[in-house]
Coordinates of C-alpha atoms in Angstrom, one line a residue:
M1 CA -7.3 -14.2 -5.8
F2 CA -10.6 -12.2 -6.0
A3 CA -9.9 -10.7 -2.6
V4 CA -6.5 -9.4 -3.7
I5 CA -8.1 -7.9 -6.9
V6 CA -10.5 -6.1 -4.7
A7 CA -7.5 -4.9 -2.6
S8 CA -6.1 -3.4 -5.9
L9 CA -9.4 -1.4 -6.2
G10 CA -9.0 -0.3 -2.6
Y11 CA -5.4 0.9 -3.4
A12 CA -6.5 2.9 -6.4
G13 CA -9.4 4.5 -4.5
G14 CA -7.2 5.3 -1.6
V15 CA -4.5 7.0 -3.7
V16 CA -7.1 9.2 -5.5
A17 CA -8.9 10.2 -2.2
D18 CA -5.6 11.0 -0.5
K19 CA -4.5 13.1 -3.5
F20 CA -7.7 15.2 -3.3
V21 CA -7.4 15.7 0.5
L22 CA -3.7 16.5 0.5
S23 CA -3.4 18.5 -2.7
K24 CA -6.8 20.0 -3.6
Y25 CA -7.9 20.8 -0.1
K26 CA -4.3 21.3 1.1
V27 CA -4.8 19.5 4.4
P28 CA -1.4 19.4 6.3
V29 CA 0.2 16.0 6.5
M30 CA 0.4 16.3 10.3
R31 CA -3.4 16.8 10.5
F32 CA -4.3 14.2 7.8
L33 CA -2.3 11.2 9.1
P34 CA -3.7 11.2 12.7
L35 CA -7.2 11.6 11.4
Q36 CA -6.8 8.9 8.8
F37 CA -5.3 6.4 11.2
I38 CA -8.1 7.0 13.8
W39 CA -10.6 6.2 11.1
L40 CA -8.6 3.2 9.9
S41 CA -8.7 1.8 13.5
I42 CA -12.4 2.5 13.9
V43 CA -13.4 0.9 10.6
T44 CA -11.2 -2.2 11.3
A45 CA -12.7 -2.5 14.8
I46 CA -16.1 -3.3 13.2
F47 CA -14.7 -6.6 12.0
L48 CA -12.6 -7.4 15.1
T49 CA -15.1 -9.5 17.0
R50 CA -15.7 -11.9 14.1
W51 CA -12.3 -12.1 12.4
G52 CA -9.8 -10.8 15.0
S53 CA -7.9 -13.7 16.5
V54 CA -4.5 -13.8 18.3
D55 CA -2.3 -16.8 19.2
L56 CA -1.5 -16.0 22.8
N57 CA 1.2 -18.7 22.8
L58 CA 3.2 -16.9 20.1
I59 CA 2.4 -13.2 20.5
F60 CA 4.5 -12.7 23.6
N61 CA 7.5 -14.5 22.1
W62 CA 10.4 -12.1 21.8
K63 CA 10.6 -12.7 18.0
Y64 CA 7.1 -11.4 17.5
I65 CA 7.5 -8.5 19.9
V66 CA 10.6 -7.3 18.1
L67 CA 9.0 -7.7 14.7
F68 CA 5.9 -5.8 15.8
V69 CA 7.8 -2.9 17.2
L70 CA 9.9 -2.8 14.0
M71 CA 6.8 -2.8 11.9
I72 CA 5.4 0.2 13.8
V73 CA 8.6 2.2 13.4
I74 CA 8.8 1.4 9.7
A75 CA 5.1 2.1 9.1
V76 CA 5.2 5.5 10.9
N77 CA 8.2 6.6 8.8
W78 CA 6.9 5.5 5.4
N79 CA 3.4 6.9 6.0
V80 CA 4.9 10.3 6.7
L81 CA 7.2 10.2 3.6
Y82 CA 4.4 8.7 1.4
S83 CA 1.9 11.5 2.4
Q84 CA 4.5 14.2 1.8
G85 CA 5.2 12.7 -1.6
I86 CA 1.6 12.4 -2.7
Q87 CA 0.9 16.0 -1.5
K88 CA 3.7 17.7 -3.4
E89 CA 4.2 15.6 -6.5
D90 CA 2.0 15.1 -9.5
L91 CA 0.0 11.9 -9.2
H92 CA 1.6 10.5 -12.4
E93 CA 5.1 11.1 -11.1
F94 CA 4.4 9.9 -7.6
E95 CA 2.9 6.6 -9.0
L96 CA 5.9 6.2 -11.3
I97 CA 8.2 5.9 -8.3
M98 CA 5.7 3.6 -6.4
L99 CA 5.8 1.3 -9.4
L100 CA 9.1 0.0 -8.1
S101 CA 7.5 -1.3 -5.0
P102 CA 6.3 -4.7 -6.4
L103 CA 9.8 -5.4 -7.8
V104 CA 11.5 -4.5 -4.5
T105 CA 8.9 -6.5 -2.5
I106 CA 9.4 -9.6 -4.7
I107 CA 13.2 -9.3 -4.3
F108 CA 12.9 -8.9 -0.5
A109 CA 10.5 -11.9 -0.3
T110 CA 12.9 -14.1 -2.3
I111 CA 15.8 -13.1 0.0
F112 CA 14.1 -13.2 3.4
L113 CA 11.3 -15.8 3.0
P114 CA 12.6 -19.2 1.9
A115 CA 9.1 -20.5 1.4
E116 CA 8.5 -17.9 -1.3
R117 CA 11.4 -19.1 -3.5
N118 CA 9.2 -20.6 -6.2
W119 CA 10.4 -19.9 -9.7
S120 CA 6.9 -20.6 -11.2
V121 CA 5.6 -17.6 -9.3
F122 CA 8.8 -15.5 -9.1
I123 CA 9.3 -15.3 -12.9
P124 CA 5.7 -14.3 -13.8
G125 CA 5.9 -11.8 -10.9
I126 CA 9.1 -10.2 -12.5
I127 CA 7.5 -10.2 -16.0
A128 CA 4.3 -8.5 -14.7
T129 CA 6.3 -5.9 -12.8
G130 CA 8.7 -5.4 -15.8
A131 CA 5.7 -4.8 -18.1
L132 CA 4.4 -2.2 -15.7
L133 CA 7.8 -0.4 -15.4
A134 CA 8.5 -0.5 -19.2
T135 CA 5.4 1.3 -20.1
R136 CA 6.0 4.1 -17.7
F137 CA 9.7 4.7 -18.0
R138 CA 9.4 4.9 -21.8
A139 CA 7.3 8.0 -21.4
H140 CA 8.9 9.6 -18.4
H141 CA 12.1 10.0 -16.5
V142 CA 12.2 10.6 -12.8
R143 CA 14.1 13.6 -11.4
I144 CA 15.3 12.6 -8.0
S145 CA 14.3 15.8 -6.2
K146 CA 14.1 16.0 -2.4
V147 CA 10.4 15.1 -2.5
A148 CA 11.1 12.2 -4.9
W149 CA 13.7 10.8 -2.6
R150 CA 11.2 10.8 0.2
T151 CA 8.8 8.8 -2.0
L152 CA 11.6 6.4 -3.0
I153 CA 12.5 5.8 0.7
A154 CA 8.8 5.3 1.5
M155 CA 8.5 2.7 -1.3
V156 CA 11.5 0.7 0.1
L157 CA 10.2 0.8 3.6
M158 CA 6.7 -0.3 2.5
S159 CA 8.3 -3.3 0.7
L160 CA 10.3 -4.2 3.8
E161 CA 7.2 -3.9 6.0
S162 CA 5.5 -6.5 3.8
I163 CA 8.1 -9.1 4.8
I164 CA 7.6 -8.3 8.5
I165 CA 3.8 -8.5 8.2
K166 CA 4.1 -12.0 6.6
E167 CA 6.0 -13.2 9.6
L168 CA 3.6 -11.6 12.1
L169 CA 0.6 -13.2 10.4
G170 CA 1.8 -16.4 12.1
A171 CA 0.6 -15.0 15.4
L172 CA -2.3 -12.7 14.5
S173 CA -5.1 -12.8 12.0
P174 CA -5.0 -10.1 9.3
V175 CA -7.8 -8.1 11.0
A176 CA -6.2 -8.3 14.5
L177 CA -2.8 -7.3 13.1
Y178 CA -4.2 -4.4 11.1
F179 CA -6.3 -3.2 14.0
A180 CA -3.3 -3.3 16.4
R181 CA -1.1 -1.6 13.8
T182 CA -3.4 1.3 13.0
T183 CA -4.4 1.9 16.6
I184 CA -0.8 2.2 17.8
I185 CA 0.2 4.3 14.8
A186 CA -2.8 6.6 15.4
I187 CA -1.6 7.1 19.0
V188 CA 1.9 7.8 17.8
F189 CA 0.8 10.4 15.3
L190 CA -1.5 12.1 17.9
L191 CA 1.4 12.4 20.3
M192 CA 3.9 13.5 17.5
F193 CA 1.7 16.2 15.8
K194 CA -0.9 17.2 18.4
P195 CA -3.2 18.1 15.6
K196 CA -6.4 20.1 15.4
L197 CA -8.3 17.4 13.7
L198 CA -11.5 19.3 12.8
E199 CA -9.8 22.3 11.1
M200 CA -10.4 21.3 7.5
H201 CA -13.1 21.6 4.9
R202 CA -16.0 19.2 5.5
N203 CA -15.5 17.6 2.1
A204 CA -11.8 16.9 3.0
F205 CA -13.0 15.3 6.3
A206 CA -15.5 13.1 4.4
L207 CA -12.8 12.1 1.9
A208 CA -10.5 11.2 4.8
I209 CA -13.1 8.8 6.0
L210 CA -13.6 7.4 2.5
S211 CA -9.8 7.0 2.2
A212 CA -9.8 5.0 5.5
I213 CA -12.5 2.7 4.1
F214 CA -10.4 2.1 1.0
G215 CA -7.3 1.6 3.1
V216 CA -8.9 -1.1 5.3
V217 CA -10.2 -2.9 2.2
Q218 CA -6.8 -2.7 0.6
M219 CA -4.6 -3.6 3.6
V220 CA -6.7 -6.3 5.3
L221 CA -7.3 -8.1 2.0
K222 CA -3.6 -7.8 1.2
F223 CA -2.8 -9.3 4.6
Y224 CA -5.1 -12.2 3.8
G225 CA -3.4 -12.6 0.4
F226 CA 0.0 -12.7 2.2
Q227 CA -1.4 -15.4 4.5
S228 CA -3.1 -17.6 1.8
L229 CA -1.2 -16.9 -1.4
G230 CA 2.2 -15.7 -0.3
V231 CA 3.9 -12.3 -0.6
I232 CA 5.1 -12.7 -4.2
E233 CA 1.8 -14.0 -5.7
T234 CA -0.2 -11.3 -3.8
T235 CA 2.2 -8.6 -4.9
M236 CA 2.0 -9.7 -8.5
I237 CA -1.8 -9.4 -8.4
L238 CA -1.6 -6.0 -6.7
V239 CA 0.3 -4.8 -9.7
L240 CA -3.2 -4.2 -11.2
G241 CA -3.5 -1.3 -8.7
P242 CA -1.3 1.2 -10.5
F243 CA -3.2 0.6 -13.8
L244 CA -6.4 1.5 -11.9
V245 CA -4.7 4.6 -10.6
Y246 CA -3.8 5.6 -14.2
L247 CA -7.4 5.0 -15.3
A248 CA -8.6 7.2 -12.4
S249 CA -6.0 9.9 -13.2
S250 CA -7.4 9.9 -16.7
M251 CA -11.0 10.2 -15.5
F252 CA -10.5 12.7 -12.6
F253 CA -7.3 14.6 -13.5
K254 CA -7.6 14.5 -17.3
E255 CA -4.3 12.8 -17.8
H256 CA -3.8 10.9 -21.1
L257 CA -4.2 7.1 -21.1
Y258 CA -1.8 5.4 -23.5
K259 CA -2.3 2.2 -25.5
R260 CA 0.9 0.8 -24.1
D261 CA -0.7 0.9 -20.6
L262 CA -3.5 -1.3 -21.9
F263 CA -1.0 -3.7 -23.4
A264 CA 1.0 -3.9 -20.1
A265 CA -2.3 -4.5 -18.2
T266 CA -3.0 -7.4 -20.5
V267 CA 0.5 -8.9 -19.8
V268 CA -0.2 -8.5 -16.1
V269 CA -3.5 -10.2 -16.3
L270 CA -2.0 -13.1 -18.4
C271 CA 0.7 -13.6 -15.7
I272 CA -1.9 -13.7 -13.0
L273 CA -4.0 -16.2 -15.0
Y274 CA -0.9 -18.4 -15.5
V275 CA 0.0 -18.4 -11.9
E276 CA -3.5 -19.1 -10.8
F277 CA -4.6 -21.7 -13.3
W278 CA -1.8 -23.1 -15.6
R279 CA 1.4 -23.4 -13.6

């Protein structure tokens, strides 16, 4: 559980770093994504020799080949849409749409992963996600603009990818899977955009590296969570991530932090404690 909580911190740090790079320094998405995935691959490679393992008896099975290709296609698309959303929307509004991701992921896991159909985890997961959504939708409403639609589609694709990742973890360790994923996506983005990677402010370049470090922490630990705890339980714990984003937006972007956010955070923590210790 501690690893997944750290993944939540990685998520919050990554969102804030991405927002600075894409909005404050106005780095184009087609330049940011290739650079980010190059660094994601490099950082993950550091851990590959120790924790990167592959089951050669399974990896060349057609099931895993098809799932891997599907994961790459989905990941390329949602990363483009996600980056466009975070660049053009206010952080608060962007995160409001992304709040739907835990709920959609839990529903997908219940439908597609029979082993995840555990009511003692499913119900606290829905309660935690509901508490998160209730606090935000009371204060805001989402206008489904062209950019908002992109963020919404990215959120659904992210949730769907989580189900595919859970299946692929039967053949690859989390580190091996994330290294293969980021390396191939980096190549795809380089071929798609042919970017001039160094044409950005040096602070933006440094933040892109920092974002990659946060990304590796978030995603690899999330993969370990999927493997050891399951998709629903991991997703429920990761609900802490958006609260950390709101805290960061209050600190760095001077957005107001409401008492109802703190109340919802308490509900989420109680749900996590119930699943971990009392069920």
